[in-house]
Short mmCIF file of N, CA and C in Angstrom, two decimals:
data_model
loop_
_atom_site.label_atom_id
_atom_site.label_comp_id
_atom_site.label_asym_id
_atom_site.label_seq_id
_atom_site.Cartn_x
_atom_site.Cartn_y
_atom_site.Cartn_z
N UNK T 1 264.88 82.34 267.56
CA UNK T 1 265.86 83.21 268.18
C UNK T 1 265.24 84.56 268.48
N UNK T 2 265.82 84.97 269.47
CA UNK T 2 265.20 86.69 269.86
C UNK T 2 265.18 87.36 268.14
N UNK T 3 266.61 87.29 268.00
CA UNK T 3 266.58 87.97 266.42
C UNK T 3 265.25 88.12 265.41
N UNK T 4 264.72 86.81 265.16
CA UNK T 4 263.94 86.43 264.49
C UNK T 4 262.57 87.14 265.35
N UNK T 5 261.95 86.89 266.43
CA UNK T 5 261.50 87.30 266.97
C UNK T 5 261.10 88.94 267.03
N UNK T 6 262.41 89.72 267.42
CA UNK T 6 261.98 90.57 266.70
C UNK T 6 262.12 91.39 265.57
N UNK T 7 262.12 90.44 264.47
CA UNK T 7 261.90 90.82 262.90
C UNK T 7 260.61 90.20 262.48
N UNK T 8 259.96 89.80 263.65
CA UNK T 8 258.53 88.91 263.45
C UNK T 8 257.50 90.63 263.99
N UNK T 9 258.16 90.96 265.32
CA UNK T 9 257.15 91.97 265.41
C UNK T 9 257.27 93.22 264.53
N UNK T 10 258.69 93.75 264.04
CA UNK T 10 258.70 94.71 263.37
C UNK T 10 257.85 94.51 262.32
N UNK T 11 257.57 93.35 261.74
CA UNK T 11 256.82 92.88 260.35
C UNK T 11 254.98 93.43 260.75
N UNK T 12 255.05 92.91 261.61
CA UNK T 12 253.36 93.03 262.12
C UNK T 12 252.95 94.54 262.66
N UNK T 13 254.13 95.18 263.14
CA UNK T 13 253.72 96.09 263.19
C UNK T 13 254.10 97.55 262.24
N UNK T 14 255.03 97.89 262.58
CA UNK T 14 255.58 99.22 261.09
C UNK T 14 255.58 98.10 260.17
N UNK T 15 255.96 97.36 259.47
CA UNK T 15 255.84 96.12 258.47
C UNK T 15 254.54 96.36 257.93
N UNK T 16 253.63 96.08 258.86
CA UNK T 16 252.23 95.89 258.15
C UNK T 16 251.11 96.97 258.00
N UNK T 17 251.87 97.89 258.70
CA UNK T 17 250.97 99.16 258.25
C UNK T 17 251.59 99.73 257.08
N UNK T 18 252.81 100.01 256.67
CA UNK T 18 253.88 99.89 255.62
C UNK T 18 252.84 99.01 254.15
N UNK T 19 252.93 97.67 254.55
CA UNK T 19 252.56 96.72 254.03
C UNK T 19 251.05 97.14 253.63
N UNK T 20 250.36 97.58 254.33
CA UNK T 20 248.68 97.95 254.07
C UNK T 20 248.58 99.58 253.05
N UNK T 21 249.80 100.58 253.40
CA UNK T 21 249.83 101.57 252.37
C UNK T 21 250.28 101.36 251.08
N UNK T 22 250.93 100.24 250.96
CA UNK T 22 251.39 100.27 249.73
C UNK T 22 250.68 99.40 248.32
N UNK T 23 249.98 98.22 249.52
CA UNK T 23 248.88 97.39 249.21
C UNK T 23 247.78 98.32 248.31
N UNK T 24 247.11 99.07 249.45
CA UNK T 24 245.78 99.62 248.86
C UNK T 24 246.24 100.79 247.68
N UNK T 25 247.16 101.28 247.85
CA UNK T 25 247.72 102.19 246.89
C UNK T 25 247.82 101.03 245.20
N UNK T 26 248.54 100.08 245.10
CA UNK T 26 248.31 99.26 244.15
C UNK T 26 246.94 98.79 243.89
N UNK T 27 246.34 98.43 244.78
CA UNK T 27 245.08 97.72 244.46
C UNK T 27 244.17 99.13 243.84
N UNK T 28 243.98 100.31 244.54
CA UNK T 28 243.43 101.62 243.78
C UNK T 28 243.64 101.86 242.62
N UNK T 29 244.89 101.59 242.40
CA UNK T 29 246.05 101.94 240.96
C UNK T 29 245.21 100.63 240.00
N UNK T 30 244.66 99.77 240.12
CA UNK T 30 244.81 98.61 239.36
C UNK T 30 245.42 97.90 239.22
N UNK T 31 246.86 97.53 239.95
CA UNK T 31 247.74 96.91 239.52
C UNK T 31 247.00 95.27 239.50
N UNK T 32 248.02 94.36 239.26
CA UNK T 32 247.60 92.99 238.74
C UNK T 32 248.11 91.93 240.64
N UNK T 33 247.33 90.78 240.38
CA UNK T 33 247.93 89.98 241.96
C UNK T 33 249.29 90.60 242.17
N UNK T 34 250.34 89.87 240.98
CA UNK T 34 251.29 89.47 241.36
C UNK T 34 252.37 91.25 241.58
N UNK T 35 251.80 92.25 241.08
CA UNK T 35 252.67 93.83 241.27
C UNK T 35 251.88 94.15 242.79
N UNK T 36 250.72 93.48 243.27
CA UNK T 36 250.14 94.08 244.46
C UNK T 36 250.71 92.80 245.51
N UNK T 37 250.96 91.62 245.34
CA UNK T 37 251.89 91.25 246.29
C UNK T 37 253.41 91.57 245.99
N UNK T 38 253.94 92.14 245.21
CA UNK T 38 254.89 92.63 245.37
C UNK T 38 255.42 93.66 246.21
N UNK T 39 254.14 94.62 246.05
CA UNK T 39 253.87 96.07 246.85
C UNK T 39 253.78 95.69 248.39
N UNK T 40 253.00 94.79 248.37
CA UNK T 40 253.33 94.23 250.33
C UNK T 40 254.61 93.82 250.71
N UNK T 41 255.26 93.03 249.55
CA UNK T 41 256.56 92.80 250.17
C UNK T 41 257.41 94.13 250.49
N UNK T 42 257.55 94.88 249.76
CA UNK T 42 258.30 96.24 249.49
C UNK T 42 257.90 97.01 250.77
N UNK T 43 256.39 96.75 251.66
CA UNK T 43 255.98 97.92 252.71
C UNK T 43 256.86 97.00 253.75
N UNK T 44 256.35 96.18 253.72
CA UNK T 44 257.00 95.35 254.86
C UNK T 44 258.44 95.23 255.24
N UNK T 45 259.33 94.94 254.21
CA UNK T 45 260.52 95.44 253.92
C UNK T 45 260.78 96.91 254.71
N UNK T 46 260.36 97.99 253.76
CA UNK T 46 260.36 99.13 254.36
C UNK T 46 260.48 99.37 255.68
N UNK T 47 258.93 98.75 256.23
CA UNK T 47 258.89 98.70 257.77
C UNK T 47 259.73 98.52 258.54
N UNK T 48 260.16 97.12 258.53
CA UNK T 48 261.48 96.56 259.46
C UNK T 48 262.45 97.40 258.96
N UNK T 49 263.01 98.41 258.08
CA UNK T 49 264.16 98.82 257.66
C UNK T 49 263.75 100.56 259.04
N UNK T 50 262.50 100.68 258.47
CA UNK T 50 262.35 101.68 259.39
C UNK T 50 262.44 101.49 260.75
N UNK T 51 262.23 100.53 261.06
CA UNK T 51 262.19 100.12 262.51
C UNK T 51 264.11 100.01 262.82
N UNK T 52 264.53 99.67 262.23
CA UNK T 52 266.06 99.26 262.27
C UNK T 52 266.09 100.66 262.83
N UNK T 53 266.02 101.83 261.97
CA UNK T 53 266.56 102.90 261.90
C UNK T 53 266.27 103.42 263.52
N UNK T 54 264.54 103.65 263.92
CA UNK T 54 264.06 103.92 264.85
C UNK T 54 264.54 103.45 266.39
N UNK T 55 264.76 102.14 266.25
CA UNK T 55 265.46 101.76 267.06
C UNK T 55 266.75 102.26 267.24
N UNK T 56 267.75 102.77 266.37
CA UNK T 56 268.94 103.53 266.66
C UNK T 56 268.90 104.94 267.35
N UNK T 57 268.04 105.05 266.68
CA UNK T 57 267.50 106.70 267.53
C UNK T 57 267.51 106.76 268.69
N UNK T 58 267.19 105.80 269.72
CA UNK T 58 266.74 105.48 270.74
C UNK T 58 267.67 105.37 271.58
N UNK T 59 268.92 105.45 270.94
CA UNK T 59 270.49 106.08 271.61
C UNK T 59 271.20 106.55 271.03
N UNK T 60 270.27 107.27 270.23
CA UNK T 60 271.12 108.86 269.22
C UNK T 60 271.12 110.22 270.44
N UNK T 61 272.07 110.55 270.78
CA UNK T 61 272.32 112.16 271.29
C UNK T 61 271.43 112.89 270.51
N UNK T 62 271.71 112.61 269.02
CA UNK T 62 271.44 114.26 268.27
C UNK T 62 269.79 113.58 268.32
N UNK T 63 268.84 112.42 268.49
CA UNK T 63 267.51 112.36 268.97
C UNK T 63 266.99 113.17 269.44
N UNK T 64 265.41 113.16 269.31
CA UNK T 64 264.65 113.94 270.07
C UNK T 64 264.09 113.37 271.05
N UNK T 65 264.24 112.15 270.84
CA UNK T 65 263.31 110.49 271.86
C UNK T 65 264.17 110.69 273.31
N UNK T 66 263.46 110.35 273.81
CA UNK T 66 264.22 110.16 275.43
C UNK T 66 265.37 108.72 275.26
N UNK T 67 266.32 108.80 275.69
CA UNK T 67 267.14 108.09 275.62
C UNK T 67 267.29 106.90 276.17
N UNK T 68 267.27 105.69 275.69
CA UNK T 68 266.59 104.46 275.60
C UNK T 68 265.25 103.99 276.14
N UNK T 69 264.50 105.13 275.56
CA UNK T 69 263.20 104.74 275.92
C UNK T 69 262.36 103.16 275.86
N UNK T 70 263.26 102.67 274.24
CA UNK T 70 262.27 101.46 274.77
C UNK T 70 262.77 100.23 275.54
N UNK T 71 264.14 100.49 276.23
CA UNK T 71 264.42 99.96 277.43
C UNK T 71 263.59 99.79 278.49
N UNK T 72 263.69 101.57 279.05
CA UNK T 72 263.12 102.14 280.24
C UNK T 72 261.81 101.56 280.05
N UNK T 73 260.77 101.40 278.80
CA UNK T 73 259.91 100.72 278.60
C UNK T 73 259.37 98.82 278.66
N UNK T 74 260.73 98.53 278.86
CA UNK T 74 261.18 97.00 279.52
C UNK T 74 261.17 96.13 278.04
N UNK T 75 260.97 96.98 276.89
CA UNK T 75 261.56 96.44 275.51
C UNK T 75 263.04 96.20 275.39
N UNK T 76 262.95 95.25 274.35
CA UNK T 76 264.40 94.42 274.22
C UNK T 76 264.02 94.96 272.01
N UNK T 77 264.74 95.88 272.08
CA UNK T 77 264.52 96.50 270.39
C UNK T 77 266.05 96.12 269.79
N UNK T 78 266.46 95.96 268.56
CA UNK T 78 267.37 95.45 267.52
C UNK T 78 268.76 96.15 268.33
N UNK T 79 268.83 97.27 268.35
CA UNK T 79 269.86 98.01 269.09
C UNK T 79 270.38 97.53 270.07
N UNK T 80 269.59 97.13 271.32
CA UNK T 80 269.64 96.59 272.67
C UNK T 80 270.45 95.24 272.04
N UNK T 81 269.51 94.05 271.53
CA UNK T 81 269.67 92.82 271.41
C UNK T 81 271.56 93.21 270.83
N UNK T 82 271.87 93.79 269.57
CA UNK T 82 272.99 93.62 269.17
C UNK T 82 274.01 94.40 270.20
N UNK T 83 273.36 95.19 271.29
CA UNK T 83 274.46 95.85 272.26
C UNK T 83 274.63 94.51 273.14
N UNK T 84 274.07 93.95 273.44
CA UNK T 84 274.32 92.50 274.59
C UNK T 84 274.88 91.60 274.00
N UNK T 85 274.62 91.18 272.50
CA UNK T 85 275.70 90.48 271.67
C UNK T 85 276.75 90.72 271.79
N UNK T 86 277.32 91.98 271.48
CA UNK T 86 278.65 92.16 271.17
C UNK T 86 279.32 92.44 272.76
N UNK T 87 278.87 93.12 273.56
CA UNK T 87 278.65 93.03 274.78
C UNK T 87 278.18 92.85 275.88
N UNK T 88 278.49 90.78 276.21
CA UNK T 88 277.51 90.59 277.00
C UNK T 88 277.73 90.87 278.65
N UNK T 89 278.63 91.49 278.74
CA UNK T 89 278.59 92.42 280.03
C UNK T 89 278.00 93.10 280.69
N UNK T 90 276.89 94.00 279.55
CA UNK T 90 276.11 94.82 279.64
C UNK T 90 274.65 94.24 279.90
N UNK T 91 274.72 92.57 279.74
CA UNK T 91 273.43 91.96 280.00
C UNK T 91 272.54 91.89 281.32
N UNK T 92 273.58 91.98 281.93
CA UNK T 92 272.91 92.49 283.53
C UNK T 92 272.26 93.84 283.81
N UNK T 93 273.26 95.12 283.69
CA UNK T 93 272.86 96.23 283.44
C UNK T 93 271.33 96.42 282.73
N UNK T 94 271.19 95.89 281.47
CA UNK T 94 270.19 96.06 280.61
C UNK T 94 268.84 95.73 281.33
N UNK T 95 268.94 93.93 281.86
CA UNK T 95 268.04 93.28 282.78
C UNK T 95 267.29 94.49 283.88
N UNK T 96 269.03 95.31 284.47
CA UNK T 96 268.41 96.19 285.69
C UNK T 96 267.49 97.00 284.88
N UNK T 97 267.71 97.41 284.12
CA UNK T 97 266.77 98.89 282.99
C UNK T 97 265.47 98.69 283.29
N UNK T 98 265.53 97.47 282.33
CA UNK T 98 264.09 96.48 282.15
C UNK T 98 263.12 96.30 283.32
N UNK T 99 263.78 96.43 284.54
CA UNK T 99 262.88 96.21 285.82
C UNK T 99 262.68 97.91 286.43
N UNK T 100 263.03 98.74 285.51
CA UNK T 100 262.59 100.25 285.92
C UNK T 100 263.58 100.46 287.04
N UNK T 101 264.77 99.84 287.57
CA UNK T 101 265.63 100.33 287.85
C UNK T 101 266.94 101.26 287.39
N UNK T 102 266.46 102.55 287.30
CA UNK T 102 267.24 103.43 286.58
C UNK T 102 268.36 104.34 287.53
N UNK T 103 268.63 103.33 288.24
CA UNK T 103 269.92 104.24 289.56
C UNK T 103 271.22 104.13 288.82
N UNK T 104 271.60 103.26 287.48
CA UNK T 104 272.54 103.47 287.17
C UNK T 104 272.39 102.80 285.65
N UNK T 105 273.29 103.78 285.40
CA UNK T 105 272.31 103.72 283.54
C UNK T 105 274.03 103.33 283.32
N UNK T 106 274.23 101.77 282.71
CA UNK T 106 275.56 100.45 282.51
C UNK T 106 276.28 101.96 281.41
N UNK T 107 275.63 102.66 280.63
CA UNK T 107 276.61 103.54 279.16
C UNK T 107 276.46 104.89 279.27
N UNK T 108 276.94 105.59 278.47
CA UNK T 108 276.34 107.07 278.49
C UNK T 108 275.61 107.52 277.10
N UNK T 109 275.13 108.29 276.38
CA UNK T 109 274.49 108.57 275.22
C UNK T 109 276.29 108.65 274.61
N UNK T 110 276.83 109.30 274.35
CA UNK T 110 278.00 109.00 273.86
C UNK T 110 278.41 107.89 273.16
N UNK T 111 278.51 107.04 274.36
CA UNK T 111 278.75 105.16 274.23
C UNK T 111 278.11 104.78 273.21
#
């Protein structure tokens, strides 16, 4: 599913750099296998939680990010996917985004 999909890239990417600080930080520390694969689970975790967040930003007003940037960027991020879920009306609109057609933006930052 898209869903899954992207909870596959958030993992690989904020996930696994997440996942690689918390790693070498245990492995420095001494910890034992099983507290240093624990520590990867916990970055990775992290990651996708951060990514959740980041992705909201991305049609936060009070943001500093340009406003749905990773649309305008022809990304489909957690935000997007659950705005076309709940409203799949907006699935066309979104499509137009995605092709760098920005003559009419389907919401407002408000929305």
């Amino acid at each position: 599913s898209t869903f899954s999909n992207l909870t596959m890239v958030a993992e690989k990417k904020t996930g696994a750099l997440l996942a690689w600080c918390c790693t070498s930080t245990a492995k420095l520390s001494g910890l034992n296998e099983e507290q240093i694969n624990k520590s990867e689970l916990i970055g990775k975790k992290l990651g996708v939680a951060f990514q959740l967040i980041d992705d909201n930003l991305d049609y936060s007003p009070k943001s500093e990010k340009d406003f749905a940037k990773d649309l305008k960027s022809g990304l489909i991020n957690f935000t997007t996917l659950e705005l076309i879920t709940l409203f799949p009306e907006r699935l066309y609109p979104v499509h137009q985004l995605r092709k760098k057609d920005f003559s009419h933006t389907p919401w407002s930052e408000e929305e």
